[in-house]
PDB file of C-alpha atoms in Angstrom:
ATOM      1  CA  MET A   1     -43.103  43.327 -83.471  1.00  0.00           C
ATOM      2  CA  THR A   2     -43.968  40.291 -81.454  1.00  0.00           C
ATOM      3  CA  ALA A   3     -46.356  40.335 -78.540  1.00  0.00           C
ATOM      4  CA  GLU A   4     -43.432  40.081 -76.141  1.00  0.00           C
ATOM      5  CA  THR A   5     -41.904  43.225 -77.604  1.00  0.00           C
ATOM      6  CA  VAL A   6     -45.123  45.181 -77.159  1.00  0.00           C
ATOM      7  CA  VAL A   7     -45.521  44.020 -73.552  1.00  0.00           C
ATOM      8  CA  PHE A   8     -41.867  44.743 -72.856  1.00  0.00           C
ATOM      9  CA  VAL A   9     -42.052  48.297 -74.184  1.00  0.00           C
ATOM     10  CA  ILE A  10     -45.242  49.113 -72.302  1.00  0.00           C
ATOM     11  CA  PHE A  11     -44.012  47.822 -68.964  1.00  0.00           C
ATOM     12  CA  ALA A  12     -40.478  49.121 -69.438  1.00  0.00           C
ATOM     13  CA  LEU A  13     -41.951  52.605 -69.810  1.00  0.00           C
ATOM     14  CA  ALA A  14     -44.150  51.996 -66.763  1.00  0.00           C
ATOM     15  CA  ALA A  15     -41.174  50.786 -64.738  1.00  0.00           C
ATOM     16  CA  LEU A  16     -39.033  53.771 -65.683  1.00  0.00           C
ATOM     17  CA  ALA A  17     -41.890  56.214 -65.047  1.00  0.00           C
ATOM     18  CA  GLY A  18     -42.510  54.627 -61.649  1.00  0.00           C
ATOM     19  CA  ALA A  19     -38.834  54.760 -60.732  1.00  0.00           C
ATOM     20  CA  LEU A  20     -38.532  58.408 -61.761  1.00  0.00           C
ATOM     21  CA  THR A  21     -41.703  59.240 -59.825  1.00  0.00           C
ATOM     22  CA  MET A  22     -40.209  57.557 -56.780  1.00  0.00           C
ATOM     23  CA  VAL A  23     -37.064  59.652 -56.944  1.00  0.00           C
ATOM     24  CA  THR A  24     -38.643  62.987 -57.823  1.00  0.00           C
ATOM     25  CA  ALA A  25     -41.923  63.018 -55.868  1.00  0.00           C
ATOM     26  CA  ARG A  26     -41.943  65.379 -52.899  1.00  0.00           C
ATOM     27  CA  ASN A  27     -44.543  63.359 -51.025  1.00  0.00           C
ATOM     28  CA  PRO A  28     -43.251  59.970 -49.771  1.00  0.00           C
ATOM     29  CA  VAL A  29     -46.649  58.390 -50.436  1.00  0.00           C
ATOM     30  CA  TYR A  30     -46.262  59.214 -54.143  1.00  0.00           C
ATOM     31  CA  SER A  31     -42.771  57.756 -53.973  1.00  0.00           C
ATOM     32  CA  ALA A  32     -44.203  54.523 -52.570  1.00  0.00           C
ATOM     33  CA  MET A  33     -46.822  54.425 -55.348  1.00  0.00           C
ATOM     34  CA  GLY A  34     -44.142  54.920 -57.989  1.00  0.00           C
ATOM     35  CA  LEU A  35     -42.107  52.086 -56.510  1.00  0.00           C
ATOM     36  CA  LEU A  36     -45.250  49.920 -56.507  1.00  0.00           C
ATOM     37  CA  THR A  37     -45.699  50.562 -60.253  1.00  0.00           C
ATOM     38  CA  THR A  38     -42.107  49.528 -60.855  1.00  0.00           C
ATOM     39  CA  MET A  39     -42.554  46.394 -58.741  1.00  0.00           C
ATOM     40  CA  PHE A  40     -45.586  45.299 -60.750  1.00  0.00           C
ATOM     41  CA  SER A  41     -43.759  45.937 -64.015  1.00  0.00           C
ATOM     42  CA  ILE A  42     -40.830  43.853 -62.811  1.00  0.00           C
ATOM     43  CA  ALA A  43     -43.257  41.062 -61.913  1.00  0.00           C
ATOM     44  CA  VAL A  44     -44.510  41.199 -65.516  1.00  0.00           C
ATOM     45  CA  PHE A  45     -40.920  40.902 -66.739  1.00  0.00           C
ATOM     46  CA  PHE A  46     -40.471  37.857 -64.518  1.00  0.00           C
ATOM     47  CA  VAL A  47     -43.478  36.242 -66.194  1.00  0.00           C
ATOM     48  CA  LEU A  48     -42.054  37.110 -69.624  1.00  0.00           C
ATOM     49  CA  ASN A  49     -38.853  35.337 -68.589  1.00  0.00           C
ATOM     50  CA  ASP A  50     -40.646  32.091 -67.609  1.00  0.00           C
ATOM     51  CA  ALA A  51     -40.192  32.765 -63.883  1.00  0.00           C
ATOM     52  CA  HIS A  52     -43.823  32.279 -62.959  1.00  0.00           C
ATOM     53  CA  PHE A  53     -43.351  31.235 -59.351  1.00  0.00           C
ATOM     54  CA  VAL A  54     -40.845  34.010 -58.692  1.00  0.00           C
ATOM     55  CA  ALA A  55     -43.275  36.513 -60.196  1.00  0.00           C
ATOM     56  CA  ALA A  56     -46.044  35.374 -57.854  1.00  0.00           C
ATOM     57  CA  VAL A  57     -43.739  35.529 -54.835  1.00  0.00           C
ATOM     58  CA  HIS A  58     -42.502  38.921 -55.948  1.00  0.00           C
ATOM     59  CA  VAL A  59     -45.999  40.390 -56.051  1.00  0.00           C
ATOM     60  CA  LEU A  60     -46.887  38.803 -52.709  1.00  0.00           C
ATOM     61  CA  ILE A  61     -43.767  39.951 -50.884  1.00  0.00           C
ATOM     62  CA  TYR A  62     -43.138  43.347 -52.441  1.00  0.00           C
ATOM     63  CA  ALA A  63     -46.567  44.641 -53.341  1.00  0.00           C
ATOM     64  CA  GLY A  64     -48.235  42.808 -50.492  1.00  0.00           C
ATOM     65  CA  ALA A  65     -45.841  42.980 -47.584  1.00  0.00           C
ATOM     66  CA  VAL A  66     -42.969  45.376 -48.151  1.00  0.00           C
ATOM     67  CA  MET A  67     -44.913  48.242 -49.688  1.00  0.00           C
ATOM     68  CA  THR A  68     -47.665  47.907 -47.097  1.00  0.00           C
ATOM     69  CA  LEU A  69     -44.988  48.116 -44.415  1.00  0.00           C
ATOM     70  CA  PHE A  70     -43.529  51.187 -46.103  1.00  0.00           C
ATOM     71  CA  LEU A  71     -46.934  52.867 -46.256  1.00  0.00           C
ATOM     72  CA  PHE A  72     -47.591  51.984 -42.620  1.00  0.00           C
ATOM     73  CA  VAL A  73     -44.337  53.600 -41.569  1.00  0.00           C
ATOM     74  CA  ILE A  74     -44.977  56.661 -43.732  1.00  0.00           C
ATOM     75  CA  MET A  75     -48.373  57.093 -42.099  1.00  0.00           C
ATOM     76  CA  LEU A  76     -46.931  56.333 -38.667  1.00  0.00           C
ATOM     77  CA  ILE A  77     -44.162  58.900 -38.652  1.00  0.00           C
ATOM     78  CA  GLY A  78     -46.118  61.435 -40.650  1.00  0.00           C
ATOM     79  CA  VAL A  79     -45.674  62.550 -44.213  1.00  0.00           C
ATOM     80  CA  ASP A  80     -42.642  64.758 -44.060  1.00  0.00           C
ATOM     81  CA  LYS A  81     -43.473  67.048 -46.947  1.00  0.00           C
ATOM     82  CA  ALA A  82     -41.043  69.767 -45.996  1.00  0.00           C
ATOM     83  CA  GLU A  83     -37.976  67.925 -47.161  1.00  0.00           C
ATOM     84  CA  ASP A  84     -34.866  70.020 -47.012  1.00  0.00           C
ATOM     85  CA  ILE A  85     -33.976  71.689 -50.285  1.00  0.00           C
ATOM     86  CA  ARG A  86     -30.946  73.584 -49.037  1.00  0.00           C
ATOM     87  CA  GLU A  87     -27.561  71.997 -49.546  1.00  0.00           C
ATOM     88  CA  SER A  88     -25.728  70.758 -46.499  1.00  0.00           C
ATOM     89  CA  ILE A  89     -22.797  69.586 -48.603  1.00  0.00           C
ATOM     90  CA  PRO A  90     -21.847  71.971 -51.447  1.00  0.00           C
ATOM     91  CA  PHE A  91     -22.539  70.626 -54.948  1.00  0.00           C
ATOM     92  CA  GLN A  92     -23.799  67.325 -53.560  1.00  0.00           C
ATOM     93  CA  ARG A  93     -26.891  67.165 -55.751  1.00  0.00           C
ATOM     94  CA  PRO A  94     -25.254  68.131 -59.078  1.00  0.00           C
ATOM     95  CA  MET A  95     -22.468  65.684 -58.297  1.00  0.00           C
ATOM     96  CA  ALA A  96     -25.080  62.997 -57.588  1.00  0.00           C
ATOM     97  CA  VAL A  97     -26.630  63.551 -61.019  1.00  0.00           C
ATOM     98  CA  VAL A  98     -23.219  63.438 -62.724  1.00  0.00           C
ATOM     99  CA  LEU A  99     -22.173  60.319 -60.824  1.00  0.00           C
ATOM    100  CA  GLY A 100     -25.508  58.655 -61.588  1.00  0.00           C
ATOM    101  CA  ALA A 101     -25.101  59.308 -65.321  1.00  0.00           C
ATOM    102  CA  GLY A 102     -21.520  58.040 -65.143  1.00  0.00           C
ATOM    103  CA  LEU A 103     -22.668  54.894 -63.363  1.00  0.00           C
ATOM    104  CA  PHE A 104     -25.294  54.307 -66.053  1.00  0.00           C
ATOM    105  CA  VAL A 105     -22.686  54.538 -68.824  1.00  0.00           C
ATOM    106  CA  LEU A 106     -20.281  52.295 -66.931  1.00  0.00           C
ATOM    107  CA  VAL A 107     -22.930  49.646 -66.249  1.00  0.00           C
ATOM    108  CA  LEU A 108     -23.937  49.619 -69.918  1.00  0.00           C
ATOM    109  CA  VAL A 109     -20.305  49.378 -71.044  1.00  0.00           C
ATOM    110  CA  ALA A 110     -19.605  46.602 -68.576  1.00  0.00           C
ATOM    111  CA  GLY A 111     -22.732  44.801 -69.718  1.00  0.00           C
ATOM    112  CA  ARG A 112     -21.645  45.015 -73.349  1.00  0.00           C
ATOM    113  CA  ALA A 113     -18.110  43.903 -72.567  1.00  0.00           C
ATOM    114  CA  SER A 114     -18.809  40.822 -70.519  1.00  0.00           C
ATOM    115  CA  TRP A 115     -22.187  39.682 -71.716  1.00  0.00           C
ATOM    116  CA  VAL A 116     -22.231  36.037 -72.738  1.00  0.00           C
ATOM    117  CA  THR A 117     -23.157  35.615 -76.379  1.00  0.00           C
ATOM    118  CA  GLY A 118     -24.275  32.006 -76.345  1.00  0.00           C
ATOM    119  CA  THR A 119     -27.498  30.958 -77.985  1.00  0.00           C
ATOM    120  CA  ARG A 120     -30.509  30.397 -75.815  1.00  0.00           C
ATOM    121  CA  ALA A 121     -30.540  26.907 -74.364  1.00  0.00           C
ATOM    122  CA  VAL A 122     -33.283  24.602 -75.511  1.00  0.00           C
ATOM    123  CA  GLU A 123     -36.040  24.514 -72.923  1.00  0.00           C
ATOM    124  CA  GLU A 124     -37.259  21.023 -72.215  1.00  0.00           C
ATOM    125  CA  GLY A 125     -40.963  20.785 -71.684  1.00  0.00           C
ATOM    126  CA  GLY A 126     -42.478  24.189 -71.082  1.00  0.00           C
ATOM    127  CA  ALA A 127     -41.532  26.932 -68.693  1.00  0.00           C
ATOM    128  CA  LEU A 128     -38.456  26.699 -66.529  1.00  0.00           C
ATOM    129  CA  GLY A 129     -39.697  28.394 -63.393  1.00  0.00           C
ATOM    130  CA  THR A 130     -42.634  26.243 -62.410  1.00  0.00           C
ATOM    131  CA  ILE A 131     -43.180  25.631 -58.713  1.00  0.00           C
ATOM    132  CA  GLU A 132     -42.135  22.010 -59.186  1.00  0.00           C
ATOM    133  CA  ASN A 133     -38.778  22.858 -60.774  1.00  0.00           C
ATOM    134  CA  VAL A 134     -38.015  25.612 -58.285  1.00  0.00           C
ATOM    135  CA  ALA A 135     -38.885  23.380 -55.332  1.00  0.00           C
ATOM    136  CA  ASP A 136     -36.751  20.509 -56.669  1.00  0.00           C
ATOM    137  CA  GLU A 137     -33.753  22.786 -56.899  1.00  0.00           C
ATOM    138  CA  LEU A 138     -34.397  24.817 -53.744  1.00  0.00           C
ATOM    139  CA  PHE A 139     -35.029  21.899 -51.416  1.00  0.00           C
ATOM    140  CA  GLY A 140     -32.343  19.735 -53.008  1.00  0.00           C
ATOM    141  CA  VAL A 141     -29.156  21.518 -53.962  1.00  0.00           C
ATOM    142  CA  TRP A 142     -29.867  24.736 -52.085  1.00  0.00           C
ATOM    143  CA  LEU A 143     -31.333  23.301 -48.891  1.00  0.00           C
ATOM    144  CA  LEU A 144     -28.602  24.548 -46.571  1.00  0.00           C
ATOM    145  CA  PRO A 145     -28.700  28.170 -47.832  1.00  0.00           C
ATOM    146  CA  PHE A 146     -32.477  27.972 -47.535  1.00  0.00           C
ATOM    147  CA  GLU A 147     -32.174  26.960 -43.888  1.00  0.00           C
ATOM    148  CA  ALA A 148     -29.708  29.809 -43.414  1.00  0.00           C
ATOM    149  CA  THR A 149     -32.340  32.259 -44.654  1.00  0.00           C
ATOM    150  CA  VAL A 150     -34.689  30.881 -42.003  1.00  0.00           C
ATOM    151  CA  LEU A 151     -32.072  31.778 -39.411  1.00  0.00           C
ATOM    152  CA  LEU A 152     -31.654  35.214 -40.969  1.00  0.00           C
ATOM    153  CA  LEU A 153     -35.386  35.908 -40.865  1.00  0.00           C
ATOM    154  CA  THR A 154     -35.575  34.788 -37.247  1.00  0.00           C
ATOM    155  CA  ILE A 155     -32.712  37.087 -36.316  1.00  0.00           C
ATOM    156  CA  ALA A 156     -34.355  39.964 -38.176  1.00  0.00           C
ATOM    157  CA  ALA A 157     -37.674  39.394 -36.404  1.00  0.00           C
ATOM    158  CA  VAL A 158     -36.007  39.180 -32.987  1.00  0.00           C
ATOM    159  CA  GLY A 159     -33.954  42.287 -33.758  1.00  0.00           C
ATOM    160  CA  THR A 160     -37.051  44.233 -34.753  1.00  0.00           C
ATOM    161  CA  ILE A 161     -38.871  43.247 -31.590  1.00  0.00           C
ATOM    162  CA  ALA A 162     -35.803  44.180 -29.560  1.00  0.00           C
ATOM    163  CA  LEU A 163     -35.659  47.576 -31.259  1.00  0.00           C
ATOM    164  CA  ALA A 164     -39.282  48.231 -30.411  1.00  0.00           C
ATOM    165  CA  GLN A 165     -38.896  46.842 -26.894  1.00  0.00           C
ATOM    166  CA  PHE A 166     -35.884  48.817 -25.745  1.00  0.00           C
ATOM    167  CA  LEU A 167     -37.067  51.986 -27.401  1.00  0.00           C
ATOM    168  CA  ASP A 168     -38.772  53.441 -24.372  1.00  0.00           C
ATOM    169  CA  LYS A 169     -35.738  53.349 -22.101  1.00  0.00           C
ATOM    170  CA  PRO A 170     -33.697  56.070 -23.828  1.00  0.00           C
ATOM    171  CA  ARG A 171     -36.849  58.160 -24.053  1.00  0.00           C
ATOM    172  CA  GLU A 172     -37.434  57.875 -20.325  1.00  0.00           C
ATOM    173  CA  LEU A 173     -33.813  58.798 -19.718  1.00  0.00           C
ATOM    174  CA  ALA A 174     -34.146  61.812 -22.009  1.00  0.00           C
ATOM    175  CA  ALA A 175     -37.353  62.856 -20.276  1.00  0.00           C
ATOM    176  CA  ALA A 176     -35.692  62.536 -16.870  1.00  0.00           C
ATOM    177  CA  ARG A 177     -32.741  64.611 -18.074  1.00  0.00           C
ATOM    178  CA  GLU A 178     -35.070  67.285 -19.410  1.00  0.00           C
ATOM    179  CA  ALA A 179     -36.913  67.344 -16.101  1.00  0.00           C
ATOM    180  CA  GLU A 180     -33.608  67.871 -14.271  1.00  0.00           C
ATOM    181  CA  ILE A 181     -32.636  70.746 -16.514  1.00  0.00           C
ATOM    182  CA  ALA A 182     -36.003  72.458 -16.423  1.00  0.00           C
ATOM    183  CA  PRO A 183     -37.886  71.715 -13.163  1.00  0.00           C
ATOM    184  CA  GLY A 184     -40.907  73.697 -14.341  1.00  0.00           C
ATOM    185  CA  HIS A 185     -41.402  71.270 -17.187  1.00  0.00           C
ATOM    186  CA  GLU A 186     -42.396  68.486 -14.801  1.00  0.00           C
ATOM    187  CA  ASP A 187     -45.207  70.560 -13.312  1.00  0.00           C
ATOM    188  CA  GLU A 188     -46.571  71.211 -16.774  1.00  0.00           C
ATOM    189  CA  GLU A 189     -46.683  67.497 -17.444  1.00  0.00           C
ATOM    190  CA  ARG A 190     -48.519  66.894 -14.180  1.00  0.00           C
ATOM    191  CA  ALA A 191     -50.993  69.617 -15.008  1.00  0.00           C
ATOM    192  CA  GLU A 192     -51.757  67.828 -18.253  1.00  0.00           C
TER     193      GLU A 192
ATOM    194  CA  MET B   1     -37.852  42.237 -83.421  1.00  0.00           C
ATOM    195  CA  THR B   2     -37.652  40.014 -80.385  1.00  0.00           C
ATOM    196  CA  VAL B   3     -36.771  40.953 -76.842  1.00  0.00           C
ATOM    197  CA  THR B   4     -33.302  39.671 -76.032  1.00  0.00           C
ATOM    198  CA  ALA B   5     -31.662  39.460 -72.645  1.00  0.00           C
ATOM    199  CA  GLY B   6     -29.692  42.591 -73.529  1.00  0.00           C
ATOM    200  CA  TRP B   7     -32.896  44.649 -73.416  1.00  0.00           C
ATOM    201  CA  TYR B   8     -33.598  43.448 -69.924  1.00  0.00           C
ATOM    202  CA  MET B   9     -30.010  44.219 -68.938  1.00  0.00           C
ATOM    203  CA  ALA B  10     -30.305  47.752 -70.290  1.00  0.00           C
ATOM    204  CA  LEU B  11     -33.619  48.278 -68.495  1.00  0.00           C
ATOM    205  CA  ALA B  12     -32.173  46.888 -65.259  1.00  0.00           C
ATOM    206  CA  ALA B  13     -29.149  49.157 -65.632  1.00  0.00           C
ATOM    207  CA  SER B  14     -31.469  52.155 -66.032  1.00  0.00           C
ATOM    208  CA  LEU B  15     -33.512  51.186 -62.984  1.00  0.00           C
ATOM    209  CA  PHE B  16     -30.369  50.571 -60.931  1.00  0.00           C
ATOM    210  CA  THR B  17     -28.985  53.958 -61.913  1.00  0.00           C
ATOM    211  CA  ILE B  18     -32.230  55.697 -61.021  1.00  0.00           C
ATOM    212  CA  GLY B  19     -32.152  53.938 -57.657  1.00  0.00           C
ATOM    213  CA  ALA B  20     -28.544  54.949 -57.034  1.00  0.00           C
ATOM    214  CA  ALA B  21     -29.291  58.542 -58.022  1.00  0.00           C
ATOM    215  CA  GLY B  22     -32.317  58.551 -55.724  1.00  0.00           C
ATOM    216  CA  LEU B  23     -30.175  57.319 -52.860  1.00  0.00           C
ATOM    217  CA  LEU B  24     -27.761  60.194 -53.427  1.00  0.00           C
ATOM    218  CA  LEU B  25     -30.362  62.870 -54.175  1.00  0.00           C
ATOM    219  CA  ARG B  26     -32.993  62.392 -51.510  1.00  0.00           C
ATOM    220  CA  ARG B  27     -32.751  63.282 -47.831  1.00  0.00           C
ATOM    221  CA  ASN B  28     -35.818  61.424 -46.596  1.00  0.00           C
ATOM    222  CA  ALA B  29     -34.660  58.166 -45.027  1.00  0.00           C
ATOM    223  CA  LEU B  30     -37.781  56.350 -46.245  1.00  0.00           C
ATOM    224  CA  VAL B  31     -37.306  57.372 -49.863  1.00  0.00           C
ATOM    225  CA  MET B  32     -33.617  56.450 -49.652  1.00  0.00           C
ATOM    226  CA  PHE B  33     -34.745  53.061 -48.408  1.00  0.00           C
ATOM    227  CA  MET B  34     -37.127  52.698 -51.341  1.00  0.00           C
ATOM    228  CA  SER B  35     -34.245  53.508 -53.671  1.00  0.00           C
ATOM    229  CA  ILE B  36     -32.286  50.612 -52.197  1.00  0.00           C
ATOM    230  CA  GLU B  37     -35.287  48.365 -52.817  1.00  0.00           C
ATOM    231  CA  LEU B  38     -35.389  49.538 -56.426  1.00  0.00           C
ATOM    232  CA  MET B  39     -31.705  48.713 -56.873  1.00  0.00           C
ATOM    233  CA  LEU B  40     -32.216  45.235 -55.401  1.00  0.00           C
ATOM    234  CA  ASN B  41     -35.138  44.656 -57.736  1.00  0.00           C
ATOM    235  CA  SER B  42     -33.256  45.732 -60.837  1.00  0.00           C
ATOM    236  CA  VAL B  43     -30.559  43.198 -59.935  1.00  0.00           C
ATOM    237  CA  ASN B  44     -33.291  40.576 -59.532  1.00  0.00           C
ATOM    238  CA  LEU B  45     -34.383  41.376 -63.069  1.00  0.00           C
ATOM    239  CA  THR B  46     -30.875  40.732 -64.391  1.00  0.00           C
ATOM    240  CA  PHE B  47     -30.753  37.416 -62.504  1.00  0.00           C
ATOM    241  CA  VAL B  48     -33.984  36.211 -64.057  1.00  0.00           C
ATOM    242  CA  ALA B  49     -33.120  37.419 -67.570  1.00  0.00           C
ATOM    243  CA  ALA B  50     -29.662  35.848 -67.436  1.00  0.00           C
ATOM    244  CA  GLY B  51     -31.069  32.616 -66.030  1.00  0.00           C
ATOM    245  CA  ARG B  52     -33.507  32.375 -68.917  1.00  0.00           C
ATOM    246  CA  GLU B  53     -30.809  33.204 -71.462  1.00  0.00           C
ATOM    247  CA  LEU B  54     -28.568  30.447 -70.129  1.00  0.00           C
ATOM    248  CA  GLY B  55     -31.442  28.034 -69.528  1.00  0.00           C
ATOM    249  CA  VAL B  56     -30.640  27.491 -65.858  1.00  0.00           C
ATOM    250  CA  LEU B  57     -32.800  27.800 -62.763  1.00  0.00           C
ATOM    251  CA  GLU B  58     -30.141  29.272 -60.499  1.00  0.00           C
ATOM    252  CA  GLY B  59     -31.025  32.810 -61.556  1.00  0.00           C
ATOM    253  CA  GLN B  60     -34.524  32.464 -60.137  1.00  0.00           C
ATOM    254  CA  LEU B  61     -33.215  30.859 -56.953  1.00  0.00           C
ATOM    255  CA  SER B  62     -30.855  33.797 -56.485  1.00  0.00           C
ATOM    256  CA  VAL B  63     -33.880  36.067 -56.769  1.00  0.00           C
ATOM    257  CA  LEU B  64     -35.631  34.137 -54.008  1.00  0.00           C
ATOM    258  CA  PHE B  65     -32.629  34.519 -51.723  1.00  0.00           C
ATOM    259  CA  VAL B  66     -32.305  38.226 -52.549  1.00  0.00           C
ATOM    260  CA  MET B  67     -35.984  38.628 -51.686  1.00  0.00           C
ATOM    261  CA  VAL B  68     -35.487  37.000 -48.289  1.00  0.00           C
ATOM    262  CA  VAL B  69     -32.505  39.206 -47.511  1.00  0.00           C
ATOM    263  CA  ALA B  70     -34.406  42.275 -48.717  1.00  0.00           C
ATOM    264  CA  ALA B  71     -37.400  41.394 -46.537  1.00  0.00           C
ATOM    265  CA  ALA B  72     -35.160  41.035 -43.477  1.00  0.00           C
ATOM    266  CA  GLU B  73     -33.437  44.282 -44.359  1.00  0.00           C
ATOM    267  CA  VAL B  74     -36.735  46.138 -44.728  1.00  0.00           C
ATOM    268  CA  THR B  75     -37.956  44.870 -41.375  1.00  0.00           C
ATOM    269  CA  VAL B  76     -34.883  45.944 -39.457  1.00  0.00           C
ATOM    270  CA  GLY B  77     -34.359  49.139 -41.452  1.00  0.00           C
ATOM    271  CA  LEU B  78     -37.905  50.394 -40.974  1.00  0.00           C
ATOM    272  CA  ALA B  79     -37.709  49.541 -37.273  1.00  0.00           C
ATOM    273  CA  ILE B  80     -34.549  51.633 -37.032  1.00  0.00           C
ATOM    274  CA  ILE B  81     -36.191  54.514 -38.927  1.00  0.00           C
ATOM    275  CA  VAL B  82     -39.186  54.427 -36.582  1.00  0.00           C
ATOM    276  CA  ALA B  83     -36.868  54.273 -33.563  1.00  0.00           C
ATOM    277  CA  VAL B  84     -34.851  57.236 -34.836  1.00  0.00           C
ATOM    278  CA  PHE B  85     -38.036  59.144 -35.570  1.00  0.00           C
ATOM    279  CA  ARG B  86     -39.406  58.569 -32.083  1.00  0.00           C
ATOM    280  CA  ASN B  87     -36.183  59.840 -30.545  1.00  0.00           C
ATOM    281  CA  ARG B  88     -35.380  62.707 -32.914  1.00  0.00           C
ATOM    282  CA  ALA B  89     -38.762  63.478 -34.536  1.00  0.00           C
ATOM    283  CA  THR B  90     -37.299  63.604 -38.034  1.00  0.00           C
ATOM    284  CA  ALA B  91     -36.866  61.297 -41.000  1.00  0.00           C
ATOM    285  CA  SER B  92     -34.333  63.514 -42.754  1.00  0.00           C
ATOM    286  CA  VAL B  93     -30.812  62.133 -42.763  1.00  0.00           C
ATOM    287  CA  ASP B  94     -29.381  65.665 -42.686  1.00  0.00           C
ATOM    288  CA  GLU B  95     -30.627  66.080 -39.125  1.00  0.00           C
ATOM    289  CA  LEU B  96     -29.042  62.878 -37.898  1.00  0.00           C
ATOM    290  CA  THR B  97     -25.595  64.016 -36.850  1.00  0.00           C
ATOM    291  CA  GLY B  98     -25.228  61.834 -33.764  1.00  0.00           C
ATOM    292  CA  LEU B  99     -22.300  59.894 -35.224  1.00  0.00           C
ATOM    293  CA  ARG B 100     -20.417  62.950 -36.442  1.00  0.00           C
ATOM    294  CA  GLY B 101     -16.823  62.879 -35.197  1.00  0.00           C
TER     295      GLY B 101
END
């Protein structure tokens, strides 16, 4: 048992426990915490695989930004504890479990069938994923895709602002329609 | 007993399956969204493990690009969820039947 094995086992169990918590927890906040555990475990696996810079970015983006955003939204729209248990589609949940197990088997089989069996390449001079190496590759060979991601992020930001901006118009329309249907409703609003 | 890339692949397969099952099992749009994030992250794990096994850096660069796409997706997706919630006052996908034919 090497040290890597011990670390792998510990954090693999943590990752699986976190993932299962995320799926099974009734409260979305617990789900977010489970996902956070999994994210940290995956960051540890990145470090084990010499991807130090990616691990740092992973913690910053996922634990720092994405999960905070998730928690903000959960708090914003309220913790919806009363999630529906009744089935809207018959046998959907049992089928989901069966299909999930089938997918697991298929992924494992596919992984066994096509996995490359070459020996590990000799690493020249320490870890592969240092900031220097990543930057050389990212800003050299992959510069154009990198610029494309800039465009993508800009579009996403503009789209989000647009979604928030134009949100009030349909609400006003709906309120006006409600007021037409029920004239008494308007008086109530004025009284408030 | 050393950790080979196959271990990471098996772990990533488990995490991906749990994410897929969560997407199918849950009705809360937020938790479904988290399941998608979990699936993306398990694929990231395979990228990094395979990149180390083959001794190339491209695996880690793929992870960076996946992260950017995931961040953009989270931003827009959560904005849509908030917008839907403000209009319909629910985060359960069962209630959202506006596109039903």
